[in-house]
PDB file of C-alpha atoms in Angstrom:
ATOM      1  CA  MET A   1      71.324 121.528 -79.767  1.00 55.00           C
ATOM      2  CA  SER A   2      72.721 121.828 -83.295  1.00 70.00           C
ATOM      3  CA  TRP A   3      75.661 119.582 -82.361  1.00 67.00           C
ATOM      4  CA  PHE A   4      73.222 116.794 -81.507  1.00 66.00           C
ATOM      5  CA  ALA A   5      71.351 117.380 -84.759  1.00 68.00           C
ATOM      6  CA  ASP A   6      74.608 117.034 -86.702  1.00 75.00           C
ATOM      7  CA  HIS A   7      76.174 114.255 -84.598  1.00 80.00           C
ATOM      8  CA  GLY A   8      73.228 112.329 -83.176  1.00 86.00           C
ATOM      9  CA  TRP A   9      74.676 109.056 -84.412  1.00 90.00           C
ATOM     10  CA  LEU A  10      77.722 109.658 -82.201  1.00 91.00           C
ATOM     11  CA  ALA A  11      75.513 110.027 -79.120  1.00 91.00           C
ATOM     12  CA  TRP A  12      73.782 106.738 -80.008  1.00 92.00           C
ATOM     13  CA  VAL A  13      77.154 104.991 -80.421  1.00 93.00           C
ATOM     14  CA  GLY A  14      78.263 106.381 -77.055  1.00 93.00           C
ATOM     15  CA  LEU A  15      75.106 105.010 -75.463  1.00 92.00           C
ATOM     16  CA  ALA A  16      75.696 101.631 -77.149  1.00 94.00           C
ATOM     17  CA  LEU A  17      79.272 101.529 -75.807  1.00 94.00           C
ATOM     18  CA  ALA A  18      78.106 102.379 -72.289  1.00 93.00           C
ATOM     19  CA  LEU A  19      75.451  99.652 -72.451  1.00 93.00           C
ATOM     20  CA  GLY A  20      78.059  97.228 -73.799  1.00 89.00           C
ATOM     21  CA  ALA A  21      80.326  97.986 -70.837  1.00 91.00           C
ATOM     22  CA  ILE A  22      77.467  97.319 -68.420  1.00 91.00           C
ATOM     23  CA  ALA A  23      76.681  94.093 -70.311  1.00 87.00           C
ATOM     24  CA  ALA A  24      80.268  92.946 -69.826  1.00 86.00           C
ATOM     25  CA  ALA A  25      79.747  93.157 -66.068  1.00 84.00           C
ATOM     26  CA  SER A  26      76.483  91.203 -66.117  1.00 81.00           C
ATOM     27  CA  VAL A  27      75.643  87.779 -67.458  1.00 72.00           C
ATOM     28  CA  ASP A  28      72.026  88.292 -68.399  1.00 78.00           C
ATOM     29  CA  PHE A  29      72.437  89.793 -71.929  1.00 86.00           C
ATOM     30  CA  VAL A  30      69.776  92.481 -71.295  1.00 90.00           C
ATOM     31  CA  PHE A  31      72.155  95.418 -71.653  1.00 91.00           C
ATOM     32  CA  LEU A  32      73.738  93.827 -74.704  1.00 90.00           C
ATOM     33  CA  MET A  33      70.344  93.752 -76.413  1.00 92.00           C
ATOM     34  CA  LEU A  34      69.678  97.364 -75.391  1.00 94.00           C
ATOM     35  CA  GLY A  35      73.073  98.264 -76.861  1.00 94.00           C
ATOM     36  CA  GLY A  36      71.989  96.645 -80.117  1.00 94.00           C
ATOM     37  CA  GLY A  37      68.928  98.885 -80.103  1.00 95.00           C
ATOM     38  CA  ALA A  38      71.168 101.918 -79.554  1.00 95.00           C
ATOM     39  CA  LEU A  39      73.286 100.890 -82.552  1.00 95.00           C
ATOM     40  CA  ALA A  40      70.121 100.699 -84.639  1.00 96.00           C
ATOM     41  CA  GLY A  41      69.295 104.219 -83.455  1.00 94.00           C
ATOM     42  CA  ALA A  42      72.789 105.298 -84.549  1.00 94.00           C
ATOM     43  CA  LEU A  43      72.216 103.825 -87.991  1.00 95.00           C
ATOM     44  CA  ALA A  44      68.862 105.607 -88.282  1.00 94.00           C
ATOM     45  CA  SER A  45      70.544 108.861 -87.246  1.00 93.00           C
ATOM     46  CA  ALA A  46      73.366 108.398 -89.760  1.00 92.00           C
ATOM     47  CA  LEU A  47      70.758 107.881 -92.484  1.00 93.00           C
ATOM     48  CA  GLY A  48      69.154 111.221 -91.562  1.00 90.00           C
ATOM     49  CA  ALA A  49      66.031 110.039 -89.736  1.00 92.00           C
ATOM     50  CA  PRO A  50      64.371 112.506 -87.374  1.00 92.00           C
ATOM     51  CA  VAL A  51      64.999 112.034 -83.641  1.00 90.00           C
ATOM     52  CA  ALA A  52      61.527 110.595 -82.995  1.00 93.00           C
ATOM     53  CA  LEU A  53      62.095 107.922 -85.647  1.00 95.00           C
ATOM     54  CA  GLN A  54      65.567 107.192 -84.256  1.00 94.00           C
ATOM     55  CA  VAL A  55      64.071 106.533 -80.819  1.00 94.00           C
ATOM     56  CA  LEU A  56      61.310 104.405 -82.341  1.00 97.00           C
ATOM     57  CA  VAL A  57      63.856 102.327 -84.291  1.00 96.00           C
ATOM     58  CA  ALA A  58      66.065 101.918 -81.198  1.00 96.00           C
ATOM     59  CA  VAL A  59      63.143 100.801 -79.019  1.00 96.00           C
ATOM     60  CA  ALA A  60      61.770  98.431 -81.681  1.00 97.00           C
ATOM     61  CA  VAL A  61      65.131  96.766 -82.345  1.00 96.00           C
ATOM     62  CA  ALA A  62      65.906  96.504 -78.612  1.00 95.00           C
ATOM     63  CA  GLY A  63      62.494  94.904 -78.060  1.00 95.00           C
ATOM     64  CA  LEU A  64      63.030  92.405 -80.870  1.00 95.00           C
ATOM     65  CA  LEU A  65      66.469  91.541 -79.524  1.00 93.00           C
ATOM     66  CA  LEU A  66      65.225  91.222 -75.927  1.00 91.00           C
ATOM     67  CA  PHE A  67      62.266  88.999 -76.732  1.00 93.00           C
ATOM     68  CA  GLY A  68      63.543  87.235 -79.854  1.00 92.00           C
ATOM     69  CA  VAL A  69      67.303  86.820 -79.665  1.00 89.00           C
ATOM     70  CA  ARG A  70      68.036  86.946 -75.911  1.00 86.00           C
ATOM     71  CA  PRO A  71      66.162  83.714 -75.042  1.00 86.00           C
ATOM     72  CA  LEU A  72      68.136  81.856 -77.725  1.00 85.00           C
ATOM     73  CA  VAL A  73      71.436  83.307 -76.535  1.00 82.00           C
ATOM     74  CA  ARG A  74      70.663  82.485 -72.907  1.00 79.00           C
ATOM     75  CA  ARG A  75      69.806  78.875 -73.777  1.00 77.00           C
ATOM     76  CA  HIS A  76      73.049  78.527 -75.690  1.00 72.00           C
ATOM     77  CA  PHE A  77      75.395  80.121 -73.149  1.00 71.00           C
ATOM     78  CA  MET A  78      73.839  79.506 -69.740  1.00 64.00           C
ATOM     79  CA  VAL A  79      74.188  76.239 -67.837  1.00 53.00           C
ATOM     80  CA  PRO A  80      71.074  75.434 -65.784  1.00 53.00           C
ATOM     81  CA  GLU A  81      71.655  75.711 -62.032  1.00 50.00           C
ATOM     82  CA  GLY A  82      72.597  72.457 -60.369  1.00 47.00           C
ATOM     83  CA  HIS A  83      73.808  70.824 -63.593  1.00 49.00           C
ATOM     84  CA  GLY A  84      77.530  71.305 -62.937  1.00 51.00           C
ATOM     85  CA  GLY A  85      79.201  71.962 -66.241  1.00 57.00           C
ATOM     86  CA  ILE A  86      81.510  74.918 -66.535  1.00 60.00           C
ATOM     87  CA  GLY A  87      81.736  78.368 -65.010  1.00 68.00           C
ATOM     88  CA  LEU A  88      80.267  79.411 -61.697  1.00 70.00           C
ATOM     89  CA  PRO A  89      77.663  76.618 -61.419  1.00 70.00           C
ATOM     90  CA  ALA A  90      80.492  74.068 -61.522  1.00 74.00           C
ATOM     91  CA  GLN A  91      81.941  75.548 -58.311  1.00 82.00           C
ATOM     92  CA  ILE A  92      78.896  74.698 -56.224  1.00 85.00           C
ATOM     93  CA  GLY A  93      79.575  71.654 -54.057  1.00 87.00           C
ATOM     94  CA  ARG A  94      83.362  71.855 -54.415  1.00 89.00           C
ATOM     95  CA  ALA A  95      85.680  71.765 -51.435  1.00 91.00           C
ATOM     96  CA  ALA A  96      87.959  74.719 -50.715  1.00 93.00           C
ATOM     97  CA  LEU A  97      90.575  75.693 -48.126  1.00 94.00           C
ATOM     98  CA  VAL A  98      90.193  78.758 -45.906  1.00 95.00           C
ATOM     99  CA  ILE A  99      93.193  81.103 -46.209  1.00 95.00           C
ATOM    100  CA  GLN A 100      91.708  84.050 -44.256  1.00 95.00           C
ATOM    101  CA  THR A 101      89.026  83.635 -41.590  1.00 94.00           C
ATOM    102  CA  VAL A 102      85.620  83.433 -43.260  1.00 95.00           C
ATOM    103  CA  THR A 103      82.767  85.158 -41.435  1.00 94.00           C
ATOM    104  CA  SER A 104      79.259  86.145 -42.435  1.00 91.00           C
ATOM    105  CA  LEU A 105      80.768  89.385 -43.784  1.00 92.00           C
ATOM    106  CA  ASP A 106      84.116  88.508 -45.406  1.00 92.00           C
ATOM    107  CA  GLY A 107      86.958  86.053 -45.825  1.00 94.00           C
ATOM    108  CA  ARG A 108      89.181  84.345 -48.410  1.00 95.00           C
ATOM    109  CA  ILE A 109      89.339  80.765 -49.640  1.00 95.00           C
ATOM    110  CA  LYS A 110      91.471  78.832 -52.109  1.00 93.00           C
ATOM    111  CA  LEU A 111      89.080  77.217 -54.604  1.00 89.00           C
ATOM    112  CA  GLY A 112      90.381  75.325 -57.617  1.00 82.00           C
ATOM    113  CA  GLY A 113      93.792  77.014 -57.316  1.00 84.00           C
ATOM    114  CA  GLU A 114      92.306  80.531 -57.200  1.00 88.00           C
ATOM    115  CA  THR A 115      91.725  82.892 -54.299  1.00 91.00           C
ATOM    116  CA  TRP A 116      88.053  83.768 -53.850  1.00 92.00           C
ATOM    117  CA  THR A 117      86.190  86.168 -51.589  1.00 93.00           C
ATOM    118  CA  ALA A 118      83.943  84.127 -49.330  1.00 95.00           C
ATOM    119  CA  ARG A 119      81.216  84.430 -46.689  1.00 95.00           C
ATOM    120  CA  THR A 120      79.655  81.819 -44.473  1.00 95.00           C
ATOM    121  CA  ALA A 121      76.111  80.682 -45.168  1.00 92.00           C
ATOM    122  CA  PRO A 122      73.472  82.044 -42.773  1.00 91.00           C
ATOM    123  CA  GLY A 123      73.533  80.197 -39.459  1.00 88.00           C
ATOM    124  CA  THR A 124      77.019  78.781 -40.089  1.00 89.00           C
ATOM    125  CA  ALA A 125      79.949  79.265 -37.709  1.00 91.00           C
ATOM    126  CA  ASP A 126      83.053  81.194 -38.766  1.00 93.00           C
ATOM    127  CA  CYS A 127      85.685  79.138 -40.595  1.00 94.00           C
ATOM    128  CA  LEU A 128      89.344  79.447 -39.601  1.00 94.00           C
ATOM    129  CA  PRO A 129      92.472  79.367 -41.820  1.00 94.00           C
ATOM    130  CA  GLY A 130      93.404  75.830 -42.826  1.00 93.00           C
ATOM    131  CA  GLN A 131      89.832  74.556 -42.420  1.00 94.00           C
ATOM    132  CA  GLU A 132      88.113  72.794 -45.302  1.00 94.00           C
ATOM    133  CA  VAL A 133      84.827  74.291 -46.477  1.00 95.00           C
ATOM    134  CA  ARG A 134      82.218  73.403 -49.058  1.00 94.00           C
ATOM    135  CA  VAL A 135      80.784  75.943 -51.536  1.00 93.00           C
ATOM    136  CA  VAL A 136      76.983  76.030 -51.254  1.00 93.00           C
ATOM    137  CA  SER A 137      76.326  78.933 -53.641  1.00 91.00           C
ATOM    138  CA  ILE A 138      77.929  81.774 -55.562  1.00 88.00           C
ATOM    139  CA  GLU A 139      76.702  85.367 -55.190  1.00 88.00           C
ATOM    140  CA  GLY A 140      78.418  87.589 -57.734  1.00 84.00           C
ATOM    141  CA  ALA A 141      82.129  86.907 -57.218  1.00 84.00           C
ATOM    142  CA  THR A 142      81.703  85.672 -53.640  1.00 91.00           C
ATOM    143  CA  ALA A 143      81.547  82.018 -52.628  1.00 92.00           C
ATOM    144  CA  ILE A 144      79.054  81.185 -49.873  1.00 94.00           C
ATOM    145  CA  VAL A 145      80.511  78.327 -47.812  1.00 95.00           C
ATOM    146  CA  THR A 146      79.876  75.991 -44.892  1.00 94.00           C
ATOM    147  CA  GLY A 147      82.441  74.141 -42.813  1.00 89.00           C
ATOM    148  CA  VAL A 148      83.276  70.506 -43.582  1.00 83.00           C
ATOM    149  CA  ALA A 149      83.618  68.082 -40.661  1.00 70.00           C
ATOM    150  CA  SER A 150      86.045  65.660 -42.370  1.00 52.00           C
ATOM    151  CA  GLY A 151      89.766  66.341 -42.633  1.00 46.00           C
ATOM    152  CA  ARG A 152      90.102  65.713 -46.388  1.00 46.00           C
ATOM    153  CA  ASN A 153      92.331  67.947 -48.484  1.00 47.00           C
ATOM    154  CA  SER A 154      90.705  70.591 -50.673  1.00 42.00           C
ATOM    155  CA  GLU A 155      90.413  70.247 -54.427  1.00 44.00           C
TER     156      GLU A 155
END
């Protein structure tokens, strides 16, 4: 326990790094704000604050970041669904070409020059290689698609 008493700031920094790594995998900024709270706890530890005060500082700063800064950051960086723009929302409605049979469980499509994992929308028939599909939604890194009746080329 004496190591933690002498190096508590290092444990807080480790926690902040872990939360930062989780934040990199998500797009909601929650873990980034929690990481900011952990960095505040590290600063309190480095200044010699007792553990209870370190936790209090970390929780207070994380709360301020979550409820004060996160809404501003989300408004600035997130495009409202259905408004096109850039990123994942811009893919919805685009045509793609099936390169590996797409079923309700798995498949591959060529969308905007990139290969994507894809699944068919519920109640939609499987899509065969060479068939044109339309992206109806994005779930994580998977495009949810439906078949297109026309024979147009994909984008």
